[in-house]
Amino acid sequence: MSTRYPFTAVVGMDDLRLALLLNAVSPAVGGVLVRGEKGTAKSTAVRALAELLPAVPVVAGCRFSCDPASPDPGCPDGPHEAGPGAERPARMVELPVGASEDRLVGSLDIEKALAEGVKAFEPGLLADAHRGILYVDEVNLLHDHLIDLLLDAAAMGFSNVEREGVSVRHAARFLLVGTMNPEEGELRPQLLDRFGLTVEVAASRDPEQRVEVVRRRLAFEDDPAAFAARWADEEAELRGRIVAARALLPQVTLGDAVLLQIAATCAAFEVDGMRADIVMARTATALTAWAGRTGVTSEDVRQAALLALPHRRRRSPFDAPGLDEDKLDETLEQFKGEDPDPDPEPDGPDDGGPGDGGPGDGGPGGGGPDGGGIPPQGDGPAPEDVPAPEEAPVPEPAPQRAGAGERAAVKAAEPFRTKVLSVPGLGEGAAGRRSRARTEHGRTTGSTRPRGALTKLHLAATVQAAAPHQKARGRTGRGLVVRRDDLRQATREGREGNLVLFAVDASGSMAARQRMSAVKGAVLSLLLDAYQRRDKVGLVTFRGRDAEVALPPTSSVDAAAARLEQLPTGGRTPLSAGLLKAHDVLRVERLRDPSRRPLLVVVTDGRATGGRAAGDPVALAARAARLHAAEGTASVVVDCETGPVRLGLAGRLALELGGTAVTLDELRADAIAGLVRDVQTGQAGHAAQTNRRAA
């Protein structure tokens, strides 16, 4: 077994360490979501936590980690007889982003279930994580159907596995810890709310702190065992403090005055539901026990709010998570009652809590290898923490200055709700909510022979395949004699996520302040729709003499919104350059992710007045548009032309693209699906036009 980096050797990241330790003290807090840029030791800190957790008593031989003191009466390996049981280390189970449903929840032997009625069940990761930690790296990239399963298990405390009427249920209570890079996309609100606490991490910009990070990391890589031995005393001390805090937790009192502060704080910040109140109460009691006290104070409530509320404050993917601390202090002061006596030494020494020798000051464990506390320094990057995402990393947005002939960026109008723009046909892309596709979930449309492991049995087709052979197979009893060749996989139809690529005209003809504000508002609305439908998005802009990729395809719609907000306008209209740049982006993405179908959204008034290429700009734009049509790219043109006299250039462009056009006014009327109709209609019109030309 490889040696893990010690928790107490992690430099800085006080909030992260505190949040993890509070969950170790009280798993009922509900887990931690760690948000931060790549290379900030998020995964290193989480993996190190497992070494600090106390051993878990289990029923010997039980694959579902039943507690011998109160075994699960419905355990698939049960019933269990009373006994002393055995102990094993606490587990940290990692859920890969690309895991299958069967790997997560477990799988049944369908052939035995049909032929013999035997529940031959192979446990999944949820069973392995029971009474331990379930860790999801890059949790924001996890498929929706896996997230739904996680939500169900986290809410109910057990997992149900059902296959055509055969059901297995087992306990699945775990500490959910997820890490994510916000540049690669945000989480659904439902999953955000399931994480009890959230913390933001970032690498320190202090050179001395970064030096310490590198020094410790190099020492660990040179000799992991020796490095871990240097921190063994601090690890043992911190482990003992967790045990002591767990023992003290039942004695912590949560007075009415403190509960009123918690309720008032959640109401003041307008968080949805009641989960925030419950999480804050549990976090405040865990903070109190960690500090070695039995009375919860206003400062405990304040710290709990800073950890439990920021991710519940987001109203849209364009809102930055965070909390107004001045407002928090005002609310706590307004509803401040008489705090109970902190009772500094009920069961042990006064550690002063997180603000005095705890993870907030000097780090957990109380000391470094030289006897001093861990300094509040920068984050330690770890090689295993640097993600290898499917998509290109999104650089920090840099403010764009308006050059000669350009106007400064204008603020986008308020976004509005849109209806679905879907890609015609039946795809096979990643699960999402936009276009029709063959998926693992959805309505059953037929059956086929399984290519690999059977995941979704089509019972009627399986019985139909096996029935003609029963006499030849010597069937004598009531059971059906089923062979592997009889099994049929159900084919299902659901929805997929697409790549929505925006090509936005930022030329002088679009530069009128009110007009560009409306255009940005429309694009922002479509970005919000793309977020809700689990799409990837990209942004190409064109103005002056050329086009540029303002944002490579990514799952981060808030990054696209930030680029859009800073977009200046002015200059000529190189429409052909914008279409060609979009064609290049889509060509590369087809190679990287061939199953994800694209939808091109061109936002322009249709004018073409220049560019680097020689020739008639209008003819060049038409030629570039026909490249997209030839490859069957679904497209929509958002016509931004205004005024009493309209040239209809955007409509002509839509015909060349093989798509359809919709005006800004129609887009804002909340009827985009009906007005754009189906993209397929535009493609059919283009095909008819092509046939007429050929004739």
Short mmCIF file of C-alpha atoms in Angstrom, two decimals, residues 49-505:
data_model
loop_
_atom_site.label_atom_id
_atom_site.label_comp_id
_atom_site.label_asym_id
_atom_site.label_seq_id
_atom_site.Cartn_x
_atom_site.Cartn_y
_atom_site.Cartn_z
CA LEU A 49 -8.17 12.60 5.91
CA ALA A 50 -8.91 8.87 5.69
CA GLU A 51 -5.75 8.09 7.69
CA LEU A 52 -7.07 10.15 10.62
CA LEU A 53 -10.47 8.48 10.97
CA PRO A 54 -10.92 5.96 13.79
CA ALA A 55 -11.19 2.26 12.95
CA VAL A 56 -14.66 0.93 12.12
CA PRO A 57 -16.15 -2.13 13.92
CA VAL A 58 -17.77 -4.47 11.38
CA VAL A 59 -19.43 -7.88 11.27
CA ALA A 60 -16.78 -10.36 10.19
CA GLY A 61 -17.24 -11.41 6.57
CA CYS A 62 -20.02 -8.92 5.80
CA ARG A 63 -19.45 -7.23 2.45
CA PHE A 64 -21.66 -4.32 3.51
CA SER A 65 -19.77 -3.28 6.67
CA CYS A 66 -22.63 -3.90 9.10
CA ASP A 67 -22.08 -2.62 12.64
CA PRO A 68 -22.00 -5.63 15.02
CA ALA A 69 -23.76 -3.52 17.67
CA SER A 70 -26.74 -2.89 15.36
CA PRO A 71 -26.53 -4.94 12.15
CA ASP A 72 -28.80 -4.07 9.25
CA PRO A 73 -31.75 -6.50 9.37
CA GLY A 74 -32.11 -6.24 5.59
CA CYS A 75 -28.43 -6.80 4.79
CA PRO A 76 -28.04 -9.04 1.70
CA ASP A 77 -25.33 -10.97 3.60
CA GLY A 78 -27.52 -11.30 6.71
CA PRO A 79 -29.11 -12.03 8.99
CA HIS A 80 -26.13 -11.59 11.30
CA GLU A 81 -25.75 -13.23 14.68
CA ALA A 82 -24.75 -11.15 17.66
CA GLY A 83 -21.03 -11.11 18.25
CA PRO A 84 -18.01 -8.93 18.97
CA GLY A 85 -17.19 -8.42 15.29
CA ALA A 86 -13.88 -7.14 13.98
CA GLU A 87 -12.23 -3.79 13.26
CA ARG A 88 -10.93 -2.42 9.98
CA PRO A 89 -9.55 0.97 8.95
CA ALA A 90 -12.04 3.55 7.71
CA ARG A 91 -12.29 3.45 3.92
CA MET A 92 -12.08 6.22 1.41
CA VAL A 93 -13.72 5.04 -1.82
CA GLU A 94 -13.12 7.03 -5.00
CA LEU A 95 -15.86 7.30 -7.62
CA PRO A 96 -14.34 7.81 -11.09
CA VAL A 97 -16.08 10.35 -13.33
CA GLY A 98 -16.55 7.73 -16.05
CA ALA A 99 -17.91 4.99 -13.78
CA SER A 100 -20.92 2.97 -14.90
CA GLU A 101 -24.15 2.68 -12.95
CA ASP A 102 -23.40 -0.95 -12.12
CA ARG A 103 -20.00 0.00 -10.74
CA LEU A 104 -21.62 2.55 -8.44
CA VAL A 105 -24.64 0.66 -7.10
CA GLY A 106 -23.62 -2.95 -7.81
CA SER A 107 -25.09 -5.49 -10.19
CA LEU A 108 -27.22 -8.62 -10.19
CA ASP A 109 -26.53 -11.86 -12.03
CA ILE A 110 -29.61 -11.65 -14.26
CA GLU A 111 -29.22 -15.17 -15.60
CA LYS A 112 -29.29 -16.71 -12.10
CA ALA A 113 -32.12 -14.42 -11.04
CA LEU A 114 -34.32 -15.55 -13.95
CA ALA A 115 -33.43 -19.24 -13.97
CA GLU A 116 -32.99 -19.94 -10.25
CA GLY A 117 -34.54 -16.97 -8.46
CA VAL A 118 -31.24 -16.39 -6.67
CA LYS A 119 -30.19 -12.83 -5.77
CA ALA A 120 -26.54 -13.15 -6.70
CA PHE A 121 -25.45 -9.57 -5.98
CA GLU A 122 -22.05 -8.00 -6.55
CA PRO A 123 -21.72 -4.90 -4.32
CA GLY A 124 -20.74 -1.57 -5.84
CA LEU A 125 -18.92 1.50 -4.60
CA LEU A 126 -21.85 2.67 -2.48
CA ALA A 127 -21.57 -0.51 -0.42
CA ASP A 128 -17.81 -0.12 -0.12
CA ALA A 129 -18.21 3.47 1.10
CA HIS A 130 -20.76 2.63 3.82
CA ARG A 131 -19.54 4.09 7.14
CA GLY A 132 -16.60 5.71 5.36
CA ILE A 133 -15.83 8.41 2.80
CA LEU A 134 -17.10 8.54 -0.77
CA TYR A 135 -14.77 10.82 -2.70
CA VAL A 136 -15.62 12.19 -6.15
CA ASP A 137 -12.84 14.06 -7.91
CA GLU A 138 -14.12 16.45 -10.61
CA VAL A 139 -17.62 15.94 -9.25
CA ASN A 140 -18.98 18.61 -11.62
CA LEU A 141 -18.14 16.35 -14.59
CA LEU A 142 -20.07 13.38 -13.22
CA HIS A 143 -22.92 12.15 -15.43
CA ASP A 144 -26.41 13.19 -14.41
CA HIS A 145 -27.75 9.66 -13.86
CA LEU A 146 -24.89 8.90 -11.44
CA ILE A 147 -25.57 12.16 -9.62
CA ASP A 148 -29.22 11.13 -9.24
CA LEU A 149 -28.17 7.83 -7.69
CA LEU A 150 -25.81 9.64 -5.31
CA LEU A 151 -28.59 12.04 -4.30
CA ASP A 152 -30.96 9.18 -3.54
CA ALA A 153 -28.41 7.27 -1.46
CA ALA A 154 -27.25 10.39 0.42
CA ALA A 155 -30.84 11.35 1.24
CA MET A 156 -32.16 7.92 2.27
CA GLY A 157 -29.06 6.27 3.71
CA PHE A 158 -29.48 3.14 1.62
CA SER A 159 -29.17 1.99 -1.98
CA ASN A 160 -31.78 0.10 -4.01
CA VAL A 161 -30.68 -2.06 -6.94
CA GLU A 162 -33.55 -3.17 -9.16
CA ARG A 163 -33.44 -5.29 -12.29
CA GLU A 164 -36.77 -6.36 -13.81
CA GLY A 165 -38.54 -7.02 -10.53
CA VAL A 166 -35.51 -8.42 -8.68
CA SER A 167 -34.57 -6.02 -5.88
CA VAL A 168 -31.67 -5.76 -3.45
CA ARG A 169 -31.39 -3.09 -0.77
CA HIS A 170 -28.45 -2.31 1.52
CA ALA A 171 -27.34 0.49 3.84
CA ALA A 172 -25.22 3.26 2.30
CA ARG A 173 -24.38 6.01 4.77
CA PHE A 174 -21.18 7.81 3.89
CA LEU A 175 -19.35 11.09 4.10
CA LEU A 176 -19.60 12.69 0.65
CA VAL A 177 -16.54 14.71 -0.36
CA GLY A 178 -16.20 16.24 -3.81
CA THR A 179 -13.57 18.39 -5.48
CA MET A 180 -14.06 20.50 -8.59
CA ASN A 181 -12.47 23.16 -10.75
CA PRO A 182 -15.22 25.77 -11.43
CA GLU A 183 -13.64 26.54 -14.81
CA GLU A 184 -14.92 23.18 -16.04
CA GLY A 185 -18.56 23.78 -15.15
CA GLU A 186 -20.86 24.10 -12.17
CA LEU A 187 -22.95 21.60 -10.26
CA ARG A 188 -26.71 21.25 -10.33
CA PRO A 189 -28.36 23.07 -7.40
CA GLN A 190 -29.79 19.79 -6.07
CA LEU A 191 -26.32 18.28 -5.68
CA LEU A 192 -24.84 21.51 -4.32
CA ASP A 193 -27.39 21.43 -1.52
CA ARG A 194 -26.41 17.86 -0.61
CA PHE A 195 -22.92 18.97 0.42
CA GLY A 196 -23.02 20.19 3.98
CA LEU A 197 -20.06 22.57 3.69
CA THR A 198 -18.12 24.22 0.90
CA VAL A 199 -14.69 25.82 0.79
CA GLU A 200 -12.77 27.74 -1.85
CA VAL A 201 -9.05 27.03 -2.21
CA ALA A 202 -6.38 28.87 -4.17
CA ALA A 203 -2.62 28.71 -4.36
CA SER A 204 -0.76 31.27 -2.30
CA ARG A 205 0.92 34.14 -4.11
CA ASP A 206 3.51 34.53 -1.35
CA PRO A 207 6.90 33.26 -2.64
CA GLU A 208 8.00 32.06 0.82
CA GLN A 209 4.86 30.02 1.28
CA ARG A 210 5.24 28.50 -2.17
CA VAL A 211 8.84 27.58 -1.35
CA GLU A 212 7.65 25.69 1.72
CA VAL A 213 5.08 23.83 -0.38
CA VAL A 214 7.73 22.73 -2.87
CA ARG A 215 10.21 21.80 -0.12
CA ARG A 216 7.75 19.48 1.60
CA ARG A 217 6.50 17.94 -1.60
CA LEU A 218 10.01 17.15 -2.84
CA ALA A 219 10.92 15.66 0.54
CA PHE A 220 7.84 13.43 0.40
CA GLU A 221 8.60 12.24 -3.13
CA ASP A 222 12.24 11.47 -2.25
CA ASP A 223 11.31 9.23 0.69
CA PRO A 224 7.56 8.92 1.44
CA ALA A 225 8.04 6.65 4.47
CA ALA A 226 10.62 8.88 6.12
CA PHE A 227 8.56 11.99 5.47
CA ALA A 228 5.45 10.36 6.95
CA ALA A 229 7.48 9.29 9.99
CA ARG A 230 8.46 12.92 10.63
CA TRP A 231 4.78 13.80 10.95
CA ALA A 232 3.67 10.65 12.81
CA ASP A 233 3.40 12.36 16.22
CA GLU A 234 1.31 15.22 14.82
CA GLU A 235 -0.93 12.73 13.01
CA ALA A 236 -1.43 10.69 16.20
CA GLU A 237 -2.18 13.83 18.20
CA LEU A 238 -4.77 15.00 15.67
CA ARG A 239 -6.32 11.53 15.52
CA GLY A 240 -6.68 11.57 19.29
CA ARG A 241 -8.27 15.00 19.20
CA ILE A 242 -10.88 13.74 16.71
CA VAL A 243 -11.73 10.84 19.03
CA ALA A 244 -12.02 13.20 22.01
CA ALA A 245 -14.25 15.61 20.09
CA ARG A 246 -16.51 12.73 18.99
CA ALA A 247 -16.87 11.66 22.61
CA LEU A 248 -17.68 15.22 23.70
CA LEU A 249 -20.19 15.89 20.91
CA PRO A 250 -23.27 14.39 22.67
CA GLN A 251 -22.70 16.75 25.61
CA VAL A 252 -22.79 19.92 23.49
CA THR A 253 -25.87 22.06 24.15
CA LEU A 254 -27.56 24.13 21.47
CA GLY A 255 -29.60 26.81 23.22
CA ASP A 256 -32.69 28.58 21.92
CA ALA A 257 -30.77 31.83 21.47
CA VAL A 258 -28.25 30.12 19.20
CA LEU A 259 -31.00 28.37 17.24
CA LEU A 260 -32.67 31.75 16.71
CA GLN A 261 -29.41 33.16 15.34
CA ILE A 262 -29.11 30.22 12.96
CA ALA A 263 -32.68 30.57 11.71
CA ALA A 264 -32.37 34.36 11.36
CA THR A 265 -29.13 34.01 9.39
CA CYS A 266 -30.60 31.52 6.93
CA ALA A 267 -33.69 33.69 6.50
CA ALA A 268 -31.61 36.85 6.00
CA PHE A 269 -29.63 35.22 3.19
CA GLU A 270 -32.79 33.74 1.63
CA VAL A 271 -31.50 30.20 1.31
CA ASP A 272 -33.95 27.63 -0.05
CA GLY A 273 -35.45 24.96 2.16
CA MET A 274 -34.48 23.99 5.70
CA ARG A 275 -31.35 21.93 5.07
CA ALA A 276 -29.10 24.97 5.61
CA ASP A 277 -30.50 25.52 9.12
CA ILE A 278 -29.91 21.90 10.05
CA VAL A 279 -26.40 21.85 8.60
CA MET A 280 -25.49 25.09 10.41
CA ALA A 281 -26.72 23.66 13.71
CA ARG A 282 -24.69 20.46 13.27
CA THR A 283 -21.62 22.40 12.16
CA ALA A 284 -21.81 24.77 15.12
CA THR A 285 -22.01 21.85 17.57
CA ALA A 286 -19.07 20.13 15.85
CA LEU A 287 -17.05 23.36 16.10
CA THR A 288 -17.85 23.54 19.79
CA ALA A 289 -16.78 19.94 20.42
CA TRP A 290 -13.62 20.47 18.35
CA ALA A 291 -12.73 23.43 20.58
CA GLY A 292 -13.23 21.30 23.68
CA ARG A 293 -16.35 23.14 24.88
CA THR A 294 -19.97 22.20 25.50
CA GLY A 295 -21.71 25.53 24.92
CA VAL A 296 -22.21 26.87 21.38
CA THR A 297 -21.33 30.55 20.96
CA SER A 298 -22.14 33.24 18.39
CA GLU A 299 -18.65 32.84 16.94
CA ASP A 300 -19.37 29.16 16.31
CA VAL A 301 -22.55 30.16 14.47
CA ARG A 302 -20.62 32.71 12.41
CA GLN A 303 -17.98 30.16 11.39
CA ALA A 304 -20.69 27.62 10.59
CA ALA A 305 -22.44 30.14 8.32
CA LEU A 306 -19.23 30.87 6.40
CA LEU A 307 -18.86 27.17 5.67
CA ALA A 308 -22.49 26.13 5.14
CA LEU A 309 -24.15 29.00 3.27
CA PRO A 310 -21.99 30.31 0.36
CA HIS A 311 -22.90 27.54 -2.11
CA ARG A 312 -26.57 27.78 -1.15
CA ARG A 313 -26.68 31.47 -2.04
CA ARG A 314 -26.26 30.98 -5.79
CA ARG A 315 -29.36 31.84 -7.79
CA SER A 316 -27.87 31.19 -11.23
CA PRO A 317 -24.60 29.83 -12.69
CA PHE A 318 -23.51 33.43 -13.28
CA ASP A 319 -23.59 34.29 -9.57
CA ALA A 320 -20.31 34.02 -7.70
CA PRO A 321 -20.58 31.94 -4.51
CA GLY A 322 -19.90 33.87 -1.36
CA LEU A 323 -21.34 35.55 1.68
CA ASP A 324 -21.58 39.20 2.71
CA GLU A 325 -19.75 39.08 6.06
CA ASP A 326 -20.93 42.54 7.11
CA LYS A 327 -24.54 41.45 6.65
CA LEU A 328 -23.76 38.25 8.54
CA ASP A 329 -22.33 40.18 11.49
CA GLU A 330 -25.31 42.55 11.55
CA THR A 331 -27.75 39.63 11.61
CA LEU A 332 -25.90 37.83 14.39
CA GLU A 333 -25.71 41.01 16.45
CA GLN A 334 -29.39 41.77 15.92
CA PHE A 335 -30.48 38.35 17.16
CA LYS A 336 -27.80 37.91 19.77
CA GLY A 337 -29.06 36.48 23.04
CA GLU A 338 -27.17 35.41 26.11
CA ASP A 339 -24.48 32.98 25.02
CA PRO A 340 -23.94 30.01 27.28
CA ASP A 341 -20.77 29.69 29.28
CA PRO A 342 -18.14 28.38 26.83
CA ASP A 343 -16.95 25.94 29.53
CA PRO A 344 -13.35 25.83 28.27
CA GLU A 345 -12.22 22.56 29.89
CA PRO A 346 -14.98 19.99 30.18
CA ASP A 347 -13.01 16.91 29.20
CA GLY A 348 -9.60 18.03 28.08
CA PRO A 349 -7.14 20.84 27.57
CA ASP A 350 -8.23 24.17 26.17
CA ASP A 351 -7.18 24.04 22.54
CA GLY A 352 -8.85 27.35 21.94
CA GLY A 353 -10.85 26.03 18.98
CA PRO A 354 -10.09 26.75 15.37
CA GLY A 355 -8.94 30.24 16.20
CA ASP A 356 -6.21 29.26 18.65
CA GLY A 357 -3.97 26.40 17.72
CA GLY A 358 -6.65 24.61 15.71
CA PRO A 359 -6.78 24.29 11.98
CA GLY A 360 -7.47 27.97 11.63
CA ASP A 361 -4.26 29.01 13.40
CA GLY A 362 -1.14 26.98 13.05
CA GLY A 363 -2.85 24.02 11.49
CA PRO A 364 -4.39 20.84 12.84
CA GLY A 365 -2.23 18.76 15.11
CA GLY A 366 -0.70 21.74 16.82
CA GLY A 367 2.84 21.50 15.55
CA GLY A 368 5.26 20.83 12.75
CA PRO A 369 8.24 18.52 12.70
CA ASP A 370 10.33 21.10 14.51
CA GLY A 371 7.83 21.60 17.30
CA GLY A 372 6.17 24.73 15.87
CA GLY A 373 2.66 24.96 14.49
CA ILE A 374 2.01 24.54 10.81
CA PRO A 375 2.24 28.09 9.44
CA PRO A 376 -0.78 29.40 7.55
CA GLN A 377 0.97 29.13 4.24
CA GLY A 378 0.06 28.41 0.62
CA ASP A 379 -1.47 25.30 -0.77
CA GLY A 380 0.71 22.36 -1.66
CA PRO A 381 0.32 21.18 -5.24
CA ALA A 382 0.34 17.46 -5.72
CA PRO A 383 0.89 15.61 -9.00
CA GLU A 384 -2.21 13.48 -8.48
CA ASP A 385 -4.28 16.62 -7.88
CA VAL A 386 -3.68 18.11 -11.31
CA PRO A 387 -6.73 17.10 -13.37
CA ALA A 388 -6.64 15.91 -16.94
CA PRO A 389 -10.02 17.19 -18.13
CA GLU A 390 -11.62 16.23 -21.40
CA GLU A 391 -11.75 19.82 -22.47
CA ALA A 392 -9.23 22.60 -22.86
CA PRO A 393 -8.54 24.57 -19.65
CA VAL A 394 -10.20 27.94 -19.43
CA PRO A 395 -7.69 30.76 -18.79
CA GLU A 396 -8.52 33.65 -16.53
CA PRO A 397 -10.53 36.29 -18.36
CA ALA A 398 -8.46 39.37 -19.10
CA PRO A 399 -10.19 42.72 -19.47
CA GLN A 400 -10.22 43.76 -23.12
CA ARG A 401 -9.46 47.35 -23.98
CA ALA A 402 -11.25 49.06 -26.80
CA GLY A 403 -8.80 49.90 -29.56
CA ALA A 404 -9.08 52.32 -32.43
CA GLY A 405 -12.57 52.27 -33.95
CA GLU A 406 -13.89 50.15 -31.09
CA ARG A 407 -16.30 50.88 -28.29
CA ALA A 408 -15.94 49.71 -24.72
CA ALA A 409 -17.90 46.69 -23.54
CA VAL A 410 -21.50 47.30 -22.51
CA LYS A 411 -23.45 45.49 -19.83
CA ALA A 412 -25.77 42.69 -20.90
CA ALA A 413 -29.50 43.05 -20.53
CA GLU A 414 -31.27 40.85 -18.01
CA PRO A 415 -31.41 37.22 -19.16
CA PHE A 416 -34.79 35.63 -19.82
CA ARG A 417 -36.13 32.11 -20.14
CA THR A 418 -35.89 30.38 -23.50
CA LYS A 419 -37.32 27.16 -24.86
CA VAL A 420 -35.32 24.30 -26.26
CA LEU A 421 -33.24 24.54 -29.42
CA SER A 422 -32.65 20.92 -30.33
CA VAL A 423 -30.48 19.14 -32.85
CA PRO A 424 -32.57 16.97 -35.22
CA GLY A 425 -32.19 13.22 -35.47
CA LEU A 426 -31.14 10.68 -32.86
CA GLY A 427 -27.71 11.05 -31.28
CA GLU A 428 -25.53 8.96 -28.99
CA GLY A 429 -23.78 11.68 -27.01
CA ALA A 430 -23.27 12.29 -23.31
CA ALA A 431 -26.40 12.28 -21.17
CA GLY A 432 -28.07 15.67 -21.01
CA ARG A 433 -31.40 17.40 -21.56
CA ARG A 434 -31.41 18.89 -25.03
CA SER A 435 -31.70 16.55 -28.03
CA ARG A 436 -33.06 13.03 -28.57
CA ALA A 437 -30.47 10.29 -28.18
CA ARG A 438 -29.89 6.63 -27.41
CA THR A 439 -29.02 6.56 -23.72
CA GLU A 440 -28.78 4.21 -20.76
CA HIS A 441 -31.86 5.81 -19.26
CA GLY A 442 -35.18 6.79 -20.75
CA ARG A 443 -38.10 5.05 -22.40
CA THR A 444 -37.52 1.58 -23.84
CA THR A 445 -37.74 1.50 -27.63
CA GLY A 446 -36.51 -2.00 -28.48
CA SER A 447 -33.92 -4.64 -27.73
CA THR A 448 -30.59 -5.90 -28.99
CA ARG A 449 -28.00 -8.52 -28.16
CA PRO A 450 -25.61 -7.20 -25.47
CA ARG A 451 -22.13 -6.41 -26.76
CA GLY A 452 -20.52 -6.59 -23.32
CA ALA A 453 -21.92 -6.87 -19.80
CA LEU A 454 -25.72 -6.78 -19.64
CA THR A 455 -26.88 -3.60 -17.91
CA LYS A 456 -30.56 -3.16 -18.82
CA LEU A 457 -32.47 -6.41 -19.39
CA HIS A 458 -35.36 -6.46 -21.84
CA LEU A 459 -37.40 -9.15 -20.11
CA ALA A 460 -40.01 -9.81 -22.80
CA ALA A 461 -37.39 -10.13 -25.54
CA THR A 462 -35.27 -12.44 -23.35
CA VAL A 463 -38.20 -14.74 -22.62
CA GLN A 464 -39.18 -14.72 -26.30
CA ALA A 465 -35.64 -15.74 -27.28
CA ALA A 466 -35.46 -18.52 -24.68
CA ALA A 467 -38.98 -19.97 -25.08
CA PRO A 468 -38.48 -22.01 -28.30
CA HIS A 469 -35.56 -23.93 -26.77
CA GLN A 470 -37.09 -25.09 -23.48
CA LYS A 471 -37.90 -28.63 -24.64
CA ALA A 472 -34.49 -29.13 -26.21
CA ARG A 473 -32.85 -27.93 -23.02
CA GLY A 474 -34.74 -30.49 -20.96
CA ARG A 475 -36.86 -28.13 -18.93
CA THR A 476 -38.83 -30.03 -16.29
CA GLY A 477 -39.60 -27.57 -13.49
CA ARG A 478 -41.26 -24.18 -13.35
CA GLY A 479 -38.07 -22.21 -13.87
CA LEU A 480 -37.13 -20.96 -17.31
CA VAL A 481 -33.89 -22.42 -18.70
CA VAL A 482 -31.99 -19.32 -19.80
CA ARG A 483 -28.66 -19.25 -21.58
CA ARG A 484 -26.33 -16.37 -22.16
CA ASP A 485 -27.33 -16.16 -25.82
CA ASP A 486 -30.96 -15.59 -24.83
CA LEU A 487 -30.31 -12.36 -22.93
CA ARG A 488 -31.40 -9.16 -24.63
CA GLN A 489 -30.29 -5.64 -23.82
CA ALA A 490 -33.00 -2.96 -23.74
CA THR A 491 -32.39 -0.02 -26.07
CA ARG A 492 -33.62 3.24 -24.61
CA GLU A 493 -34.18 6.76 -25.79
CA GLY A 494 -33.53 9.81 -23.66
CA ARG A 495 -31.81 13.18 -24.03
CA GLU A 496 -28.24 14.14 -24.71
CA GLY A 497 -26.15 17.25 -24.10
CA ASN A 498 -24.77 19.06 -27.13
CA LEU A 499 -21.96 21.45 -27.95
CA VAL A 500 -23.55 24.87 -28.39
CA LEU A 501 -21.07 27.09 -30.21
CA PHE A 502 -21.87 30.81 -30.31
CA ALA A 503 -20.46 32.93 -33.14
CA VAL A 504 -21.11 36.53 -32.06
CA ASP A 505 -20.78 39.54 -34.36
#
